[in-house]
Amino acid sequence: MRLKDKVALITGAASGIGKESALLFAAEGASVVAVDLNDDAGNSCVEEIRAAGNDAIYVHADVSKSADCENMIGAAEREFGKLDVLFNNAGIMHSADDDAIHTDEEIWDLTMNVNLKSVFLGCKFGIPALLRAGGGSIVNTASLVAVMGSGAPQLAYTASKGGVLSMTKELAIVHARQNIRINALCPGPLRTELLMKFLDTEEKKQRRLVHIPIGRFGEAAEMAKAALYLASDDASFVTGSTFLVDGGITSAYVTPE
Ligand code: NAD
């Protein structure tokens, strides 16, 4: 049990990486605060955790809103008495996100607010809670596009994830001597709703697949295992890392036949 007696808050817990992480963290002993906008799916994630005999609550929050973020952190402390792990994971990839010429300002602002401002707000209210608990671990979901440009444009998304990665590094250093570790999980392309909706034709899917050395999309459950490592004491000397879990993409010049 790698998170025994820990309290872990996960945003975007209704689907994909967040849901798989909520289930895994709970199975590893954590009390889970599952946060999302999608109340039905968020509540069913919590029901699944409880049905397995573990502890969880659902909290509705729009992570781009300050009051909601303050409330979700408060809910963890009110319900479970402390916060040890904060997984800032919720994010969007808008279908109208494109190159600089074609991306509307409102899509840019929405993407920045949900993907980047949310991580700032999670940390703004979460770090004081971790300090009250004597320290802890923060995992921020960035992306491999934080370190590589994409020829299939998604400019606002890419810029938001670059921001998550740089913010993570600075936060990790600022809080390194306060027993708080902060890392950026950088997934490659995954077979989750977020990407499959964006790649809505077989041709678009193939255009990505050809760049993945392992030859398939990643699974949310594979990201949950990486997040568990970063969240747990197994990663006790890991902070400020660009934790790439990308099927080999960022090491590839030419992919195998
Ligand atoms: P997903 O769409 O399956 O899940 C995202 C969850 O976030 C959903 O439950 C959604 O309701 C929630 N959410 C969206 N906006 C929110 C808001 N404002 N407030 C609260 N919750 C909100 O996506 P996923 O693939 O599991 O993505 C999770 C994270 O991983 C995102 O940050 C995403 O950018 C990142 N990521 C995904 C991929 C991929 O290929 N899927 C690759 C790299 C990074």
CSV table of N, CA, C and O and ligand atoms in Angstrom, one decimal, residues 11-19 35-38 41-42 60-65 68 87-93 110 113-115 118 141-145 157 160-161 185-197 217-218 220 223, ligand 1:
chain,number,residue,atom,x,y,z
A,11,THR,N,-7.9,16.2,-9.6
A,11,THR,CA,-8.9,16.9,-10.4
A,11,THR,C,-9.0,16.2,-11.8
A,11,THR,O,-8.1,15.5,-12.3
A,12,GLY,N,-10.2,16.3,-12.4
A,12,GLY,CA,-10.5,15.6,-13.6
A,12,GLY,C,-10.7,14.1,-13.3
A,12,GLY,O,-10.4,13.3,-14.2
A,13,ALA,N,-11.3,13.9,-12.1
A,13,ALA,CA,-11.4,12.5,-11.7
A,13,ALA,C,-12.6,11.7,-12.3
A,13,ALA,O,-12.8,10.5,-12.0
A,14,ALA,N,-13.4,12.4,-13.1
A,14,ALA,CA,-14.5,11.7,-13.7
A,14,ALA,C,-14.2,10.8,-14.9
A,14,ALA,O,-15.0,10.0,-15.4
A,15,SER,N,-13.0,11.0,-15.4
A,15,SER,CA,-12.6,10.4,-16.7
A,15,SER,C,-11.1,10.2,-16.9
A,15,SER,O,-10.3,10.8,-16.2
A,16,GLY,N,-10.7,9.3,-17.8
A,16,GLY,CA,-9.4,9.2,-18.2
A,16,GLY,C,-8.3,9.0,-17.1
A,16,GLY,O,-8.5,8.2,-16.2
A,17,ILE,N,-7.2,9.8,-17.2
A,17,ILE,CA,-6.1,9.7,-16.2
A,17,ILE,C,-6.6,9.9,-14.8
A,17,ILE,O,-6.2,9.2,-13.9
A,18,GLY,N,-7.5,10.9,-14.6
A,18,GLY,CA,-7.9,11.2,-13.3
A,18,GLY,C,-8.7,10.1,-12.7
A,18,GLY,O,-8.5,9.8,-11.5
A,19,LYS,N,-9.6,9.5,-13.5
A,19,LYS,CA,-10.4,8.4,-12.9
A,19,LYS,C,-9.5,7.2,-12.6
A,19,LYS,O,-9.7,6.6,-11.5
A,35,VAL,N,-12.4,15.3,-7.8
A,35,VAL,CA,-12.9,16.6,-8.3
A,35,VAL,C,-13.2,16.6,-9.8
A,35,VAL,O,-12.4,16.2,-10.5
A,36,ASP,N,-14.3,17.2,-10.1
A,36,ASP,CA,-14.6,17.3,-11.6
A,36,ASP,C,-15.8,18.3,-11.7
A,36,ASP,O,-16.4,18.7,-10.7
A,37,LEU,N,-16.1,18.5,-13.0
A,37,LEU,CA,-17.3,19.3,-13.4
A,37,LEU,C,-18.5,18.4,-13.7
A,37,LEU,O,-19.7,18.8,-13.6
A,38,ASN,N,-18.1,17.2,-14.1
A,38,ASN,CA,-19.1,16.2,-14.5
A,38,ASN,C,-19.6,15.4,-13.3
A,38,ASN,O,-18.9,14.4,-12.9
A,41,ALA,N,-20.5,11.4,-13.7
A,41,ALA,CA,-19.3,10.5,-13.8
A,41,ALA,C,-18.4,10.6,-12.6
A,41,ALA,O,-17.8,9.6,-12.2
A,42,GLY,N,-18.3,11.8,-12.0
A,42,GLY,CA,-17.5,11.9,-10.8
A,42,GLY,C,-18.1,11.1,-9.6
A,42,GLY,O,-17.3,10.4,-8.9
A,60,HIS,N,-17.7,18.9,-6.5
A,60,HIS,CA,-17.8,19.6,-7.8
A,60,HIS,C,-16.9,20.8,-7.8
A,60,HIS,O,-17.0,21.6,-6.9
A,61,ALA,N,-16.1,21.0,-8.8
A,61,ALA,CA,-15.4,22.3,-9.0
A,61,ALA,C,-15.0,22.5,-10.4
A,61,ALA,O,-14.7,21.6,-11.1
A,62,ASP,N,-15.1,23.8,-10.8
A,62,ASP,CA,-14.5,24.2,-12.1
A,62,ASP,C,-13.1,24.7,-11.7
A,62,ASP,O,-13.0,25.8,-11.0
A,63,VAL,N,-12.1,24.0,-12.1
A,63,VAL,CA,-10.8,24.3,-11.6
A,63,VAL,C,-10.2,25.6,-12.1
A,63,VAL,O,-9.1,26.0,-11.7
A,64,SER,N,-10.9,26.2,-13.1
A,64,SER,CA,-10.4,27.5,-13.5
A,64,SER,C,-11.0,28.6,-12.6
A,64,SER,O,-10.7,29.8,-12.9
A,65,LYS,N,-11.7,28.3,-11.6
A,65,LYS,CA,-12.3,29.3,-10.7
A,65,LYS,C,-11.7,29.2,-9.3
A,65,LYS,O,-11.7,28.2,-8.7
A,68,ASP,N,-13.9,27.9,-6.4
A,68,ASP,CA,-14.0,26.4,-6.4
A,68,ASP,C,-12.8,25.7,-6.0
A,68,ASP,O,-12.8,24.6,-5.3
A,87,PHE,N,-3.1,16.2,-7.1
A,87,PHE,CA,-2.9,15.9,-8.5
A,87,PHE,C,-3.7,16.8,-9.4
A,87,PHE,O,-4.9,16.7,-9.5
A,88,ASN,N,-3.0,17.9,-9.9
A,88,ASN,CA,-3.7,18.9,-10.7
A,88,ASN,C,-3.7,18.3,-12.1
A,88,ASN,O,-2.7,18.4,-12.9
A,89,ASN,N,-4.8,17.7,-12.5
A,89,ASN,CA,-4.8,16.8,-13.7
A,89,ASN,C,-5.8,17.3,-14.7
A,89,ASN,O,-5.7,17.0,-15.9
A,90,ALA,N,-6.9,18.0,-14.3
A,90,ALA,CA,-8.0,18.3,-15.2
A,90,ALA,C,-7.5,19.1,-16.4
A,90,ALA,O,-6.6,20.0,-16.2
A,91,GLY,N,-8.0,18.9,-17.6
A,91,GLY,CA,-7.6,19.7,-18.7
A,91,GLY,C,-8.5,19.5,-19.9
A,91,GLY,O,-9.3,18.5,-19.9
A,92,ILE,N,-8.4,20.4,-20.9
A,92,ILE,CA,-9.2,20.3,-22.1
A,92,ILE,C,-8.3,20.5,-23.3
A,92,ILE,O,-7.2,21.1,-23.2
A,93,MET,N,-8.8,19.9,-24.4
A,93,MET,CA,-8.2,20.2,-25.7
A,93,MET,C,-9.3,20.5,-26.6
A,93,MET,O,-10.1,19.6,-27.0
A,110,LEU,N,-9.9,30.3,-22.8
A,110,LEU,CA,-10.6,29.1,-22.1
A,110,LEU,C,-9.5,28.1,-21.8
A,110,LEU,O,-9.4,27.5,-20.7
A,113,ASN,N,-7.2,29.1,-19.1
A,113,ASN,CA,-7.8,29.1,-17.8
A,113,ASN,C,-8.0,27.7,-17.2
A,113,ASN,O,-7.7,27.4,-16.1
A,114,VAL,N,-8.4,26.8,-18.1
A,114,VAL,CA,-8.7,25.4,-17.6
A,114,VAL,C,-7.4,24.6,-17.4
A,114,VAL,O,-7.2,23.9,-16.5
A,115,ASN,N,-6.4,24.8,-18.3
A,115,ASN,CA,-5.2,24.0,-18.3
A,115,ASN,C,-4.1,24.6,-17.4
A,115,ASN,O,-3.3,23.8,-16.8
A,118,SER,N,-5.6,26.9,-13.7
A,118,SER,CA,-6.1,25.8,-12.7
A,118,SER,C,-5.0,25.3,-11.9
A,118,SER,O,-5.1,25.0,-10.7
A,141,THR,N,-0.3,17.6,-14.4
A,141,THR,CA,-0.3,17.0,-15.7
A,141,THR,C,0.0,18.0,-16.8
A,141,THR,O,-0.8,18.9,-17.0
A,142,ALA,N,1.2,17.8,-17.4
A,142,ALA,CA,1.5,18.7,-18.5
A,142,ALA,C,1.3,17.8,-19.8
A,142,ALA,O,0.2,17.2,-19.9
A,143,SER,N,2.3,17.6,-20.6
A,143,SER,CA,2.1,16.8,-21.9
A,143,SER,C,3.5,16.8,-22.5
A,143,SER,O,4.3,17.6,-22.3
A,144,LEU,N,3.6,15.8,-23.4
A,144,LEU,CA,4.9,15.8,-24.2
A,144,LEU,C,5.0,17.1,-25.1
A,144,LEU,O,6.1,17.5,-25.4
A,145,VAL,N,3.8,17.7,-25.4
A,145,VAL,CA,3.9,18.9,-26.3
A,145,VAL,C,4.5,20.1,-25.5
A,145,VAL,O,4.7,21.2,-26.0
A,157,TYR,N,-3.3,24.8,-26.5
A,157,TYR,CA,-3.1,23.6,-25.6
A,157,TYR,C,-1.6,23.5,-25.4
A,157,TYR,O,-1.1,23.3,-24.2
A,160,SER,N,-0.3,26.2,-23.1
A,160,SER,CA,-0.8,26.0,-21.7
A,160,SER,C,0.1,24.9,-21.0
A,160,SER,O,0.4,25.0,-19.8
A,161,LYS,N,0.4,23.8,-21.7
A,161,LYS,CA,1.2,22.7,-21.1
A,161,LYS,C,2.7,23.2,-20.9
A,161,LYS,O,3.3,22.7,-19.9
A,185,LEU,N,3.9,15.4,-14.8
A,185,LEU,CA,3.7,14.2,-15.6
A,185,LEU,C,3.4,14.6,-17.0
A,185,LEU,O,2.5,15.4,-17.3
A,186,CYS,N,4.2,14.1,-18.0
A,186,CYS,CA,4.1,14.5,-19.4
A,186,CYS,C,3.7,13.3,-20.2
A,186,CYS,O,4.6,12.6,-20.8
A,187,PRO,N,2.4,13.1,-20.4
A,187,PRO,CA,2.0,11.9,-21.2
A,187,PRO,C,2.2,12.2,-22.7
A,187,PRO,O,2.1,13.3,-23.1
A,188,GLY,N,2.4,11.1,-23.4
A,188,GLY,CA,2.2,11.1,-24.8
A,188,GLY,C,0.8,10.9,-25.2
A,188,GLY,O,-0.1,10.9,-24.3
A,189,PRO,N,0.5,10.7,-26.5
A,189,PRO,CA,-0.9,10.6,-26.9
A,189,PRO,C,-1.6,9.3,-26.3
A,189,PRO,O,-1.1,8.2,-26.3
A,190,LEU,N,-2.8,9.6,-25.7
A,190,LEU,CA,-3.5,8.5,-25.0
A,190,LEU,C,-4.8,8.2,-25.6
A,190,LEU,O,-5.5,9.0,-26.2
A,191,ARG,N,-5.3,7.0,-25.4
A,191,ARG,CA,-6.6,6.5,-25.9
A,191,ARG,C,-7.6,6.9,-24.9
A,191,ARG,O,-8.3,6.1,-24.3
A,192,THR,N,-7.7,8.3,-24.6
A,192,THR,CA,-8.8,8.7,-23.7
A,192,THR,C,-9.7,9.6,-24.5
A,192,THR,O,-9.4,10.0,-25.7
A,193,GLU,N,-10.9,10.0,-23.9
A,193,GLU,CA,-11.9,10.8,-24.5
A,193,GLU,C,-11.3,12.1,-25.1
A,193,GLU,O,-11.6,12.5,-26.2
A,194,LEU,N,-10.4,12.7,-24.3
A,194,LEU,CA,-9.9,14.0,-24.7
A,194,LEU,C,-9.2,14.0,-26.0
A,194,LEU,O,-9.6,14.8,-26.9
A,195,LEU,N,-8.4,13.0,-26.3
A,195,LEU,CA,-7.7,13.0,-27.5
A,195,LEU,C,-8.5,12.3,-28.6
A,195,LEU,O,-8.5,12.7,-29.8
A,196,MET,N,-9.3,11.3,-28.3
A,196,MET,CA,-10.0,10.6,-29.3
A,196,MET,C,-11.1,11.5,-29.9
A,196,MET,O,-11.4,11.4,-31.1
A,197,LYS,N,-11.6,12.4,-29.1
A,197,LYS,CA,-12.6,13.4,-29.6
A,197,LYS,C,-11.9,14.4,-30.6
A,197,LYS,O,-12.5,14.8,-31.6
A,217,PHE,N,-1.4,4.0,-29.0
A,217,PHE,CA,-1.7,5.1,-28.0
A,217,PHE,C,-1.5,4.5,-26.6
A,217,PHE,O,-1.7,3.3,-26.4
A,218,GLY,N,-1.1,5.4,-25.7
A,218,GLY,CA,-1.0,5.0,-24.3
A,218,GLY,C,-2.4,4.9,-23.6
A,218,GLY,O,-3.4,5.3,-24.2
A,220,ALA,N,-4.9,5.4,-20.1
A,220,ALA,CA,-5.0,6.2,-18.9
A,220,ALA,C,-4.4,5.5,-17.7
A,220,ALA,O,-3.7,6.0,-16.8
A,223,MET,N,-0.8,5.9,-17.2
A,223,MET,CA,-0.4,7.3,-16.6
A,223,MET,C,-0.7,7.2,-15.1
A,223,MET,O,0.0,7.8,-14.3
B,1,NAD,P1,-10.4,13.3,-20.2
B,1,NAD,O1,-11.2,14.2,-21.1
B,1,NAD,O2,-10.7,11.8,-20.2
B,1,NAD,O3,-10.6,13.8,-18.7
B,1,NAD,C1,-10.5,15.1,-18.3
B,1,NAD,C2,-11.4,15.4,-17.1
B,1,NAD,O4,-11.3,16.8,-16.7
B,1,NAD,C3,-12.9,15.2,-17.5
B,1,NAD,O5,-13.5,14.4,-16.5
B,1,NAD,C4,-13.5,16.6,-17.5
B,1,NAD,O6,-14.8,16.7,-17.1
B,1,NAD,C5,-12.6,17.3,-16.4
B,1,NAD,N1,-12.6,18.8,-16.6
B,1,NAD,C6,-12.5,19.4,-17.8
B,1,NAD,N2,-12.5,20.8,-17.5
B,1,NAD,C7,-12.7,20.9,-16.2
B,1,NAD,C8,-12.8,22.0,-15.3
B,1,NAD,N3,-12.8,23.3,-15.8
B,1,NAD,N4,-12.9,21.8,-14.0
B,1,NAD,C9,-12.9,20.5,-13.5
B,1,NAD,N5,-12.8,19.4,-14.3
B,1,NAD,C10,-12.7,19.6,-15.6
B,1,NAD,O7,-8.9,13.6,-20.4
B,1,NAD,P2,-7.5,12.9,-20.1
B,1,NAD,O8,-6.9,12.4,-21.3
B,1,NAD,O9,-7.7,12.0,-18.9
B,1,NAD,O10,-6.6,14.1,-19.7
B,1,NAD,C11,-6.2,14.4,-18.4
B,1,NAD,C12,-5.0,15.3,-18.4
B,1,NAD,O11,-4.0,14.7,-19.2
B,1,NAD,C13,-5.3,16.7,-19.1
B,1,NAD,O12,-4.7,17.7,-18.4
B,1,NAD,C14,-4.8,16.5,-20.5
B,1,NAD,O13,-4.4,17.7,-21.1
B,1,NAD,C15,-3.5,15.7,-20.2
B,1,NAD,N6,-3.0,14.9,-21.3
B,1,NAD,C16,-3.8,14.1,-22.0
B,1,NAD,C17,-3.2,13.4,-23.1
B,1,NAD,C18,-4.0,12.5,-24.0
B,1,NAD,O14,-3.5,12.1,-25.0
B,1,NAD,N7,-5.2,12.2,-23.6
B,1,NAD,C19,-1.8,13.6,-23.4
B,1,NAD,C20,-1.1,14.5,-22.7
B,1,NAD,C21,-1.7,15.1,-21.6
